[in-house]
């Protein structure tokens, strides 16, 4: 604005000076022309009268400093000229002023010299004898006068420029400073130019409106923040150009992202194909969801389009941590497939043998053996189904019995007794040490724990080896250890042996009967009693399982 005012003042000043000079020059020129006309007329009259009386004598004896005098006869022949040799002058019969004077007594004309710098005015007067006296005077043409004015013009313009420059700068500042001083947040209408009052009033109105809207916005944001910040689910709101408008901390934590820029695209928060696909669908107005795998975690992303009327105004994205659900789902799938596989093997044998029996292919003396095989396979299936049932009861916490008081030592003794025949077949000695440890818990589960550990200690033992069971207490904990002198478990498998259906050496394990569920049942049983289980093993030397469970007051 300052610059505009400055430029305007300078332009107006320079233009005004320019036109003033041009107009004055024009006026002066007209004035001088008029003056010369008058001088020529009166000179011509005087000289004509003098020539009428004294003839050529007058002309020759006079000196004409101001004007040029020419005496021309009626045929245009120059009889006398005050500045040139008459004889050398051409015939003047075709000169405008001469012809006019011959016709009407007086005549005038003006002509530019070749260079246009001079203009000559002629005035002619006819004498009584028919000759003509012509008086002329040259003076500067308007162009020459203007050219003459150039230097003063430049000086004046420069002076005007300097003056108006200083003046314009001061003026511009003075005009603009009150405008600059206006506090747009709170414009004072009285202190400003009256011309601006309507505008300022409008600004005040707008300011009030903006303040109201900002307050509403702040309130909505606060509410949104309060609701979303305490959510464990992530929420992101983006516009139709995918620019993130709002989000909660959970969203950034779950995606492991950090919003860096002010206007960030939602795509920058996760570069995976699934996420992009989900967002793209929502922007096209379709509900979409997908599972994102980030590290060990699984997240469900639900993207919904959001409408204002019928117009798509943005998208709302929810992010839920479904790792556990996903793991359970995976486990369920794996479990079903394992169970089917484990059941299929004995069933196939049973089917094959019974098919042979039904078709009478089996010799009568072999019937007993095949019958024994069917019983063994059916037995395997019963063990497997019992293990599965035990596990599912533990999973669902639905063991159909109450806590009872048991003595872990007596329980272990009874189990060792049950297994001693089986151990004796392979010359494995079983011994128990420690003492009575009263414990309150679910008897079937506790039995399952000790039985499975002892059963494994025999199964994975070498012939002639030993199994040592100790039952004791450590502080308020009941401690059961089952140690064997068997094949041991390589370190890399120790973490996995508690998984369902996990068996260390599949080929070896085929010879050693088992379901792969025993240690799962043990782990769940221990956990059911709020305890922990530990496994230490040296391959080729033996394995030791230690179960620690807090003793509940009976
Ligand atoms: P299984 O029915 O195969 O015995 P478990 O769940 O009881 O299933 O055990 C899982 C695996 O852990 C076994 O297949 C075996 O490889 C290993 N294992 C368990 N106990 C012992 C042990 N005392 N000594 C050596 N390996 C063992």
Coordinates of C-alpha atoms and ligand atoms in Angstrom, one line a residue:
X1 CA 0.0 0.0 0.0
X2 CA 2.8 2.4 0.9
X3 CA 4.5 1.7 -2.4
X4 CA 1.3 2.2 -4.3
X5 CA 0.7 5.6 -2.7
X6 CA 4.3 6.5 -3.2
X7 CA 4.1 5.6 -6.9
X8 CA 0.8 7.4 -7.4
X9 CA 2.1 10.7 -5.9
X10 CA 5.3 10.6 -8.1
X11 CA 3.3 9.8 -11.2
X12 CA 0.8 12.5 -10.6
X13 CA 3.5 15.1 -9.9
X14 CA 5.6 14.2 -12.9
X15 CA 2.6 14.1 -15.3
X16 CA 1.4 17.4 -13.9
X17 CA 4.8 19.1 -14.4
X18 CA 5.1 17.6 -17.9
X19 CA 1.7 18.8 -19.1
X20 CA 2.1 22.2 -17.4
X21 CA 5.4 22.8 -19.3
X22 CA 3.9 21.6 -22.6
X23 CA 0.7 23.8 -22.2
X24 CA 2.8 26.9 -21.1
X25 CA 5.0 26.4 -24.2
X26 CA 2.0 26.2 -26.5
X27 CA 0.5 29.3 -25.0
X28 CA 3.8 31.3 -25.2
X29 CA 4.2 30.2 -28.8
X30 CA 0.7 31.5 -29.7
X31 CA 1.4 34.7 -27.8
X32 CA 4.7 35.3 -29.6
X33 CA 3.2 34.5 -33.0
X34 CA 0.5 37.1 -32.4
X35 CA 3.1 39.6 -31.3
X36 CA 5.2 39.0 -34.5
X37 CA 2.0 39.3 -36.6
X38 CA 1.3 42.7 -35.1
X39 CA 4.9 43.9 -35.5
X40 CA 4.9 42.8 -39.1
X41 CA 1.6 44.5 -39.9
X42 CA 2.7 47.8 -38.4
X43 CA 6.2 47.6 -40.0
X44 CA 4.6 46.8 -43.4
X45 CA 2.3 49.7 -43.2
X46 CA 5.0 52.2 -42.2
X47 CA 7.5 50.9 -44.9
X48 CA 4.7 50.9 -47.6
X49 CA 3.9 54.6 -46.8
X50 CA 7.5 55.5 -46.8
X51 CA 8.1 53.8 -50.2
X52 CA 4.9 55.4 -51.6
X53 CA 6.5 58.8 -50.8
X54 CA 10.3 58.3 -51.2
X55 CA 10.4 55.3 -53.5
X56 CA 13.4 53.1 -53.6
X57 CA 15.5 55.8 -52.1
X58 CA 13.9 55.1 -48.7
X59 CA 14.6 51.4 -48.8
X60 CA 18.2 51.9 -49.8
X61 CA 18.8 54.4 -47.1
X62 CA 17.2 52.5 -44.3
X63 CA 18.5 49.8 -42.1
X64 CA 16.1 47.0 -41.1
X65 CA 17.4 45.2 -38.0
X66 CA 14.1 43.7 -36.7
X67 CA 12.6 42.5 -40.0
X68 CA 13.5 41.5 -43.5
X69 CA 12.0 43.7 -46.2
X70 CA 11.4 42.7 -49.8
X71 CA 10.0 44.9 -52.6
X72 CA 8.4 42.9 -55.4
X73 CA 7.0 44.3 -58.6
X74 CA 3.6 43.2 -59.9
X75 CA 5.2 40.4 -61.9
X76 CA 6.9 38.9 -58.9
X77 CA 10.3 40.2 -59.7
X78 CA 12.3 41.2 -56.6
X79 CA 13.2 44.8 -56.8
X80 CA 14.8 45.1 -53.4
X81 CA 15.7 42.8 -50.5
X82 CA 17.2 43.9 -47.2
X83 CA 19.1 40.7 -46.7
X84 CA 19.9 39.2 -50.2
X85 CA 21.0 40.2 -53.6
X86 CA 17.8 41.0 -55.6
X87 CA 19.3 39.7 -58.9
X88 CA 19.9 36.3 -57.4
X89 CA 16.5 35.9 -56.0
X90 CA 13.9 33.9 -57.8
X91 CA 10.5 35.2 -59.0
X92 CA 8.1 35.6 -56.1
X93 CA 4.8 35.5 -58.2
X94 CA 3.9 32.1 -56.7
X95 CA 4.4 33.1 -53.1
X96 CA 1.2 32.8 -51.2
X97 CA 1.3 36.2 -49.4
X98 CA 2.3 38.0 -52.6
X99 CA -0.5 36.5 -54.6
X100 CA -3.0 37.3 -51.8
X101 CA -1.7 40.9 -51.5
X102 CA -2.1 41.4 -55.3
X103 CA -5.6 40.2 -55.1
X104 CA -6.9 41.8 -51.9
X105 CA -4.3 44.4 -50.9
X106 CA -2.7 42.5 -48.0
X107 CA -1.6 38.9 -47.6
X108 CA 0.1 36.8 -45.1
X109 CA 1.6 33.3 -44.8
X110 CA 4.1 31.4 -42.7
X111 CA 6.6 28.7 -43.7
X112 CA 9.0 26.4 -41.9
X113 CA 12.5 26.3 -42.8
X114 CA 13.9 23.0 -43.9
X115 CA 15.1 22.0 -40.5
X116 CA 11.8 22.9 -38.9
X117 CA 13.7 24.7 -36.3
X118 CA 12.6 28.1 -37.6
X119 CA 9.3 29.5 -38.8
X120 CA 9.1 32.6 -40.9
X121 CA 6.0 34.8 -41.0
X122 CA 5.4 36.9 -44.1
X123 CA 3.2 39.9 -44.4
X124 CA 2.7 41.6 -47.8
X125 CA 1.1 44.9 -48.7
X126 CA 0.2 46.2 -52.2
X127 CA 1.3 49.7 -53.0
X128 CA -0.7 52.1 -55.2
X129 CA 1.7 51.5 -58.2
X130 CA 0.9 47.7 -58.1
X131 CA 4.2 46.7 -56.5
X132 CA 4.2 44.8 -53.2
X133 CA 6.2 45.4 -50.0
X134 CA 6.7 42.2 -48.0
X135 CA 7.9 42.1 -44.5
X136 CA 9.0 38.9 -42.9
X137 CA 10.4 37.7 -39.6
X138 CA 11.8 34.4 -38.6
X139 CA 11.4 33.0 -35.1
X140 CA 11.8 29.7 -33.3
X141 CA 9.3 27.0 -34.2
X142 CA 7.3 25.3 -31.5
X143 CA 9.5 22.2 -31.8
X144 CA 12.6 24.3 -31.4
X145 CA 11.1 26.0 -28.4
X146 CA 10.2 22.6 -26.9
X147 CA 13.7 21.4 -27.7
X148 CA 15.0 24.5 -25.9
X149 CA 12.9 23.6 -22.9
X150 CA 14.4 20.1 -22.6
X151 CA 17.2 21.1 -20.2
X152 CA 15.0 23.2 -17.9
X153 CA 12.4 20.5 -18.2
X154 CA 14.9 17.8 -17.1
X155 CA 16.0 20.0 -14.2
X156 CA 12.4 20.8 -13.2
X157 CA 11.4 17.1 -13.5
X158 CA 14.4 16.0 -11.4
X159 CA 13.7 18.6 -8.8
X160 CA 10.0 17.5 -8.8
X161 CA 11.1 13.9 -8.5
X162 CA 13.3 14.5 -5.5
X163 CA 10.8 16.7 -3.9
X164 CA 7.8 14.5 -4.6
X165 CA 9.8 11.4 -3.7
X166 CA 10.5 12.8 -0.2
X167 CA 7.0 14.1 0.1
X168 CA 5.4 11.0 -1.3
X169 CA 7.3 8.7 1.1
X170 CA 6.3 10.8 4.1
X171 CA 2.7 11.1 2.9
X172 CA 2.5 7.4 2.1
X173 CA 3.8 6.5 5.6
X174 CA 1.5 9.0 7.2
X175 CA -1.6 7.6 5.3
X176 CA -0.7 4.0 5.9
X177 CA 0.5 4.1 9.5
X178 CA -3.0 4.3 11.1
X179 CA -4.0 1.4 8.9
X180 CA -1.0 -0.5 10.1
X181 CA -1.7 0.3 13.6
X182 CA -5.1 -1.3 13.4
X183 CA -5.3 -4.3 15.7
X184 CA -7.1 -6.8 13.5
X185 CA -8.0 -8.9 16.5
X186 CA -9.7 -6.0 18.1
X187 CA -10.1 -3.2 15.6
X188 CA -11.0 0.2 17.1
X189 CA -13.4 1.8 14.7
X190 CA -13.2 5.3 16.2
X191 CA -9.4 5.7 15.9
X192 CA -9.3 4.7 12.2
X193 CA -10.3 6.3 8.9
X194 CA -14.1 6.6 8.6
X195 CA -13.8 5.0 5.2
X196 CA -12.5 1.9 6.8
X197 CA -15.2 1.6 9.5
X198 CA -17.5 -0.7 7.5
X199 CA -14.7 -3.0 6.8
X200 CA -13.5 -3.0 10.4
X201 CA -17.0 -3.6 11.6
X202 CA -17.1 -6.6 9.4
X203 CA -13.7 -7.8 10.7
X204 CA -15.0 -7.4 14.2
X205 CA -18.1 -9.5 13.4
X206 CA -15.9 -12.2 11.7
X207 CA -13.6 -12.2 14.7
X208 CA -16.5 -12.8 17.1
X209 CA -17.8 -15.6 14.8
X210 CA -14.3 -17.2 14.5
X211 CA -13.8 -17.0 18.3
X212 CA -17.2 -18.7 18.8
X213 CA -16.4 -21.5 16.3
X214 CA -12.9 -21.9 17.8
X215 CA -14.4 -22.4 21.2
X216 CA -16.9 -25.0 19.8
X217 CA -14.0 -26.7 18.0
X218 CA -11.8 -26.7 21.1
X219 CA -14.7 -28.2 23.1
X220 CA -15.4 -30.9 20.5
X221 CA -11.6 -31.7 20.3
X222 CA -11.3 -32.0 24.0
X223 CA -14.3 -34.3 24.2
X224 CA -13.0 -36.4 21.3
X225 CA -9.5 -36.5 23.0
X226 CA -11.0 -37.5 26.4
X227 CA -13.0 -40.3 24.8
X228 CA -10.3 -41.6 22.5
X229 CA -7.2 -41.2 24.6
X230 CA -8.4 -43.7 27.1
X231 CA -9.3 -46.3 24.5
X232 CA -7.0 -49.2 23.9
X233 CA -8.2 -49.3 20.3
X234 CA -6.5 -47.0 17.8
X235 CA -8.7 -44.5 16.0
X236 CA -7.6 -42.3 13.0
X237 CA -9.8 -39.9 11.1
X238 CA -8.6 -38.8 7.7
X239 CA -10.1 -36.6 4.9
X240 CA -10.9 -37.7 1.4
X241 CA -7.3 -36.9 0.4
X242 CA -6.1 -39.3 3.0
X243 CA -4.6 -36.5 5.2
X244 CA -4.8 -37.4 8.8
X245 CA -7.1 -35.0 10.7
X246 CA -7.2 -36.7 14.1
X247 CA -5.9 -39.7 15.9
X248 CA -5.4 -41.1 19.4
X249 CA -2.1 -42.3 20.9
X250 CA -3.2 -45.9 20.8
X251 CA -3.4 -45.7 17.0
X252 CA 0.2 -44.5 16.7
X253 CA 1.4 -47.0 19.4
X254 CA -0.3 -50.0 17.7
X255 CA 1.0 -49.0 14.2
X256 CA 4.5 -48.2 15.7
X257 CA 4.3 -44.9 13.8
X258 CA 5.1 -41.4 14.6
X259 CA 3.2 -38.5 13.0
X260 CA 6.0 -36.2 11.8
X261 CA 4.4 -33.6 9.6
X262 CA 1.4 -31.4 10.1
X263 CA -0.5 -32.6 7.1
X264 CA 0.5 -36.3 6.9
X265 CA -1.0 -38.9 4.6
X266 CA -2.5 -41.9 6.4
X267 CA -0.5 -44.1 4.0
X268 CA 2.7 -42.9 5.7
X269 CA 1.6 -44.6 9.0
X270 CA 1.9 -48.1 7.5
X271 CA 3.3 -49.0 4.2
X272 CA 1.9 -52.5 3.9
X273 CA -0.2 -53.5 0.9
X274 CA -3.1 -54.7 3.2
X275 CA -3.4 -51.3 5.0
X276 CA -3.3 -49.4 1.6
X277 CA -6.0 -51.7 0.2
X278 CA -8.2 -51.1 3.2
X279 CA -7.9 -47.3 3.1
X280 CA -8.4 -47.2 -0.6
X281 CA -11.6 -49.1 -0.3
X282 CA -12.9 -46.8 2.4
X283 CA -12.1 -43.8 0.3
X284 CA -14.1 -45.3 -2.5
X285 CA -17.0 -45.5 -0.1
X286 CA -16.7 -49.2 0.9
X287 CA -16.3 -50.7 4.3
X288 CA -13.1 -52.6 4.5
X289 CA -11.1 -54.6 7.1
X290 CA -7.9 -56.5 7.1
X291 CA -5.4 -58.1 9.5
X292 CA -2.0 -56.4 9.8
X293 CA 1.0 -58.4 11.1
X294 CA 3.6 -56.1 12.7
X295 CA 6.3 -58.1 14.3
X296 CA 4.8 -60.7 16.6
X297 CA 1.5 -58.8 16.8
X298 CA -1.7 -59.0 14.7
X299 CA -3.9 -56.0 14.3
X300 CA -7.4 -55.8 12.8
X301 CA -7.8 -52.6 10.8
X302 CA -11.4 -51.6 10.1
X303 CA -11.8 -48.7 7.7
X304 CA -15.2 -47.0 7.2
X305 CA -16.2 -44.2 4.9
X306 CA -17.9 -41.2 6.6
X307 CA -20.6 -39.2 4.9
X308 CA -22.0 -35.7 5.3
X309 CA -25.4 -36.1 3.7
X310 CA -24.6 -38.1 0.5
X311 CA -21.1 -36.5 0.2
X312 CA -18.1 -38.6 1.3
X313 CA -16.4 -36.4 3.8
X314 CA -13.6 -38.7 5.0
X315 CA -12.8 -42.0 6.6
X316 CA -12.7 -43.4 10.1
X317 CA -10.2 -46.1 10.8
X318 CA -10.2 -48.4 13.9
X319 CA -7.2 -50.5 14.9
X320 CA -7.7 -53.4 17.3
X321 CA -5.0 -55.6 18.8
X322 CA -6.2 -59.1 17.9
X323 CA -2.9 -60.9 18.5
X324 CA -4.4 -63.2 21.2
X325 CA -7.5 -63.9 19.2
X326 CA -5.3 -64.6 16.2
X327 CA -3.0 -66.9 18.2
X328 CA -6.0 -68.8 19.7
X329 CA -7.4 -69.1 16.2
X330 CA -4.0 -70.5 15.0
X331 CA -3.8 -72.8 17.9
X332 CA -7.3 -74.1 17.4
X333 CA -6.6 -74.7 13.7
X334 CA -3.3 -76.5 14.5
X335 CA -5.0 -78.5 17.3
X336 CA -7.8 -79.6 15.1
X337 CA -5.4 -80.7 12.4
X338 CA -3.2 -82.5 14.9
X339 CA -6.1 -84.3 16.5
X340 CA -7.4 -85.4 13.1
X341 CA -3.9 -86.6 12.2
X342 CA -3.4 -88.4 15.5
X343 CA -6.8 -90.1 15.3
X344 CA -6.4 -91.1 11.7
X345 CA -3.4 -93.3 12.2
X346 CA -4.9 -95.8 14.7
X347 CA -8.3 -95.7 12.9
X348 CA -6.6 -96.6 9.6
X349 CA -4.9 -99.6 11.3
X350 CA -8.2 -100.6 12.9
X351 CA -10.0 -100.3 9.6
X352 CA -7.3 -102.3 7.7
X353 CA -7.2 -105.2 10.2
X354 CA -11.0 -105.4 10.6
X355 CA -11.4 -105.3 6.8
X356 CA -9.0 -108.3 6.6
X357 CA -11.0 -110.1 9.4
X358 CA -14.3 -109.4 7.7
X359 CA -13.1 -110.7 4.4
X360 CA -11.9 -113.9 6.1
X361 CA -8.3 -113.4 4.8
X362 CA -6.8 -113.9 8.3
X363 CA -5.8 -117.4 9.3
X364 CA -7.6 -118.6 12.4
X365 CA -4.3 -118.8 14.4
X366 CA -3.6 -115.0 13.6
X367 CA -7.0 -113.8 14.7
X368 CA -5.9 -113.4 18.3
X369 CA -2.8 -111.3 17.3
X370 CA -4.9 -109.1 15.0
X371 CA -7.5 -108.7 17.8
X372 CA -4.7 -107.6 20.1
X373 CA -3.5 -105.0 17.5
X374 CA -7.0 -103.6 17.3
X375 CA -7.2 -103.3 21.1
X376 CA -3.8 -101.6 21.2
X377 CA -4.8 -99.1 18.5
X378 CA -8.2 -98.5 20.2
X379 CA -6.3 -98.1 23.5
X380 CA -4.1 -95.4 21.9
X381 CA -7.2 -93.6 20.7
X382 CA -8.7 -93.8 24.2
X383 CA -5.5 -92.3 25.7
X384 CA -5.5 -89.6 23.1
X385 CA -9.2 -88.7 23.6
X386 CA -8.7 -88.7 27.3
X387 CA -5.8 -86.4 27.0
X388 CA -7.8 -84.1 24.7
X389 CA -10.7 -84.1 27.1
X390 CA -8.4 -83.3 30.1
X391 CA -6.8 -80.4 28.1
X392 CA -10.1 -79.0 27.0
X393 CA -11.5 -79.2 30.6
X394 CA -8.3 -77.3 31.7
X395 CA -8.7 -74.8 28.9
X396 CA -12.3 -74.1 29.8
X397 CA -11.6 -74.2 33.6
X398 CA -14.4 -76.7 33.8
X399 CA -12.9 -79.5 35.9
X400 CA -16.0 -81.1 37.4
X401 CA -14.8 -81.5 40.9
X402 CA -14.0 -79.5 44.0
X403 CA -10.7 -78.7 45.6
X404 CA -9.8 -81.4 48.1
X405 CA -7.0 -81.9 50.6
X406 CA -4.4 -84.4 49.3
X407 CA -1.0 -85.5 50.3
X408 CA 1.3 -85.1 47.4
X409 CA 3.8 -87.7 48.8
X410 CA 1.1 -90.4 49.1
X411 CA -0.2 -89.5 45.7
X412 CA 3.3 -89.8 44.1
X413 CA 3.8 -93.2 45.9
X414 CA 0.5 -94.5 44.6
X415 CA 1.4 -93.4 41.0
X416 CA 4.9 -94.9 41.2
X417 CA 3.2 -98.2 42.3
X418 CA 1.0 -98.1 39.3
X419 CA 3.9 -97.5 36.9
X420 CA 6.4 -99.9 38.6
X421 CA 5.4 -102.9 36.5
X422 CA 5.9 -100.9 33.4
X423 CA 9.3 -99.6 34.6
X424 CA 10.3 -103.0 35.7
X425 CA 9.8 -104.3 32.1
X426 CA 12.9 -102.2 31.2
X427 CA 14.8 -102.6 34.5
X428 CA 14.2 -99.0 35.4
X429 CA 14.3 -98.4 39.1
X430 CA 11.9 -95.8 40.6
X431 CA 12.5 -94.2 44.0
X432 CA 10.8 -91.5 45.9
X433 CA 12.2 -89.2 48.6
X434 CA 11.0 -86.3 50.7
X435 CA 8.0 -86.3 52.9
X436 CA 4.3 -85.6 53.3
X437 CA 3.2 -82.4 51.7
X438 CA -0.5 -81.6 52.3
X439 CA -1.9 -79.7 49.4
X440 CA -5.4 -78.4 48.6
X441 CA -6.3 -78.7 44.9
X442 CA -8.0 -80.7 42.2
X443 CA -7.0 -84.3 42.7
X444 CA -7.4 -85.4 39.1
X445 CA -5.3 -82.6 37.8
X446 CA -2.5 -83.2 40.4
X447 CA -2.5 -86.8 39.6
X448 CA -2.2 -85.9 35.9
X449 CA 0.8 -83.8 36.6
X450 CA 2.8 -86.4 38.6
X451 CA 1.6 -89.3 36.3
X452 CA 2.7 -87.6 33.0
X453 CA 6.1 -86.6 34.4
X454 CA 6.8 -90.1 35.8
X455 CA 5.4 -91.7 32.6
X456 CA 7.7 -89.6 30.4
X457 CA 10.7 -90.2 32.8
X458 CA 10.2 -94.0 32.1
X459 CA 9.4 -93.7 28.4
X460 CA 12.4 -91.5 27.6
X461 CA 14.8 -93.4 29.9
X462 CA 17.4 -95.9 28.9
X463 CA 16.9 -99.5 29.9
X464 CA 18.3 -100.1 33.4
X465 CA 18.1 -96.4 34.2
X466 CA 16.4 -94.8 37.2
X467 CA 13.7 -92.3 38.0
X468 CA 13.9 -90.2 41.2
X469 CA 10.8 -88.4 42.5
X470 CA 11.1 -86.0 45.4
X471 CA 8.2 -84.3 47.2
X472 CA 9.0 -81.5 49.5
X473 CA 8.4 -77.9 50.5
X474 CA 10.2 -74.7 49.9
X475 CA 8.8 -71.9 52.0
X476 CA 5.1 -71.9 51.3
X477 CA 5.5 -73.8 48.0
X478 CA 5.1 -77.5 47.4
X479 CA 7.9 -78.7 45.2
X480 CA 7.8 -81.8 43.1
X481 CA 10.8 -83.0 41.1
X482 CA 11.0 -85.8 38.7
X483 CA 14.5 -86.7 37.5
X484 CA 15.5 -89.4 35.1
X485 CA 18.7 -90.8 33.6
X486 CA 17.2 -90.9 30.0
X487 CA 17.9 -89.5 26.6
X488 CA 17.6 -85.9 27.6
X489 CA 16.2 -83.0 25.6
X490 CA 18.4 -80.8 23.4
X491 CA 18.4 -77.2 24.6
X492 CA 16.7 -75.7 21.5
X493 CA 13.6 -77.9 22.2
X494 CA 13.1 -77.2 25.8
X495 CA 10.9 -74.1 25.3
X496 CA 8.6 -76.0 22.9
X497 CA 8.0 -79.4 24.7
X498 CA 5.0 -77.9 26.5
X499 CA 3.3 -77.1 23.2
X500 CA 0.4 -79.3 22.2
X501 CA 1.5 -82.2 20.0
X502 CA 5.1 -81.2 20.1
X503 CA 7.5 -84.1 20.1
X504 CA 11.3 -83.7 20.0
X505 CA 12.3 -86.5 17.7
X506 CA 9.4 -87.5 15.5
X507 CA 11.1 -90.7 14.2
X508 CA 12.3 -91.7 17.6
X509 CA 9.0 -90.8 19.2
X510 CA 7.2 -93.1 16.8
X511 CA 8.8 -96.0 18.6
X512 CA 8.0 -94.5 22.0
X513 CA 4.2 -94.2 22.3
X514 CA 2.8 -90.9 23.1
X515 CA 0.3 -88.2 22.1
X516 CA 2.5 -85.1 22.4
X517 CA -0.2 -83.8 24.9
X518 CA 1.3 -85.0 28.2
X519 CA 3.4 -82.0 29.0
X520 CA 0.7 -79.6 27.9
X521 CA -1.6 -81.2 30.4
X522 CA 1.1 -80.9 33.0
X523 CA 1.7 -77.2 32.2
X524 CA -2.0 -76.3 32.3
X525 CA -2.4 -78.3 35.5
X526 CA 0.4 -76.5 37.2
X527 CA -0.9 -73.1 36.0
X528 CA -4.3 -74.1 37.2
X529 CA -2.8 -74.3 40.7
X530 CA -0.9 -71.0 40.2
X531 CA 2.4 -72.8 40.0
X532 CA 5.4 -72.9 37.7
X533 CA 7.3 -75.7 35.9
X534 CA 11.0 -75.8 35.0
X535 CA 12.9 -78.2 32.9
X536 CA 16.7 -78.8 33.0
X537 CA 18.2 -81.4 30.7
X538 CA 21.5 -82.8 29.4
X539 CA 21.1 -84.8 26.2
X540 CA 22.3 -88.4 26.8
X541 CA 22.4 -87.9 30.6
X542 CA 18.9 -87.1 31.8
X543 CA 16.2 -84.6 32.5
X544 CA 14.8 -83.0 35.6
X545 CA 11.4 -81.4 35.8
X546 CA 10.7 -79.1 38.9
X547 CA 7.1 -78.1 39.7
X548 CA 6.5 -75.4 42.3
X549 CA 3.0 -74.7 43.5
X550 CA 1.9 -72.4 46.3
X551 CA 0.2 -74.3 49.1
X552 CA -3.3 -73.0 49.8
X553 CA -4.6 -72.9 53.3
X554 CA -6.9 -75.9 53.8
Ligands
LIG1 P1 4.6 -87.4 24.6 O1 3.2 -88.0 24.6 O2 5.3 -87.5 23.3 O3 5.4 -88.0 25.7 P2 4.8 -85.0 26.0 O4 4.0 -83.7 25.8 O5 4.6 -85.7 27.3 O6 4.4 -85.9 24.8 O7 6.3 -84.7 25.8 C1 6.6 -83.9 24.6 C2 8.0 -84.3 24.2 O8 9.0 -83.9 25.1 C3 8.2 -85.8 24.0 O9 7.8 -86.3 22.8 C4 9.7 -86.0 24.2 O10 10.4 -85.8 23.0 C5 10.0 -84.8 25.2 N1 10.1 -85.3 26.6 C6 9.2 -85.2 27.5 N2 9.7 -85.7 28.7 C7 10.9 -86.1 28.5 C8 11.9 -86.7 29.3 N3 11.8 -87.0 30.6 N4 13.1 -87.0 28.7 C9 13.3 -86.8 27.4 N5 12.4 -86.2 26.6 C10 11.2 -85.9 27.1

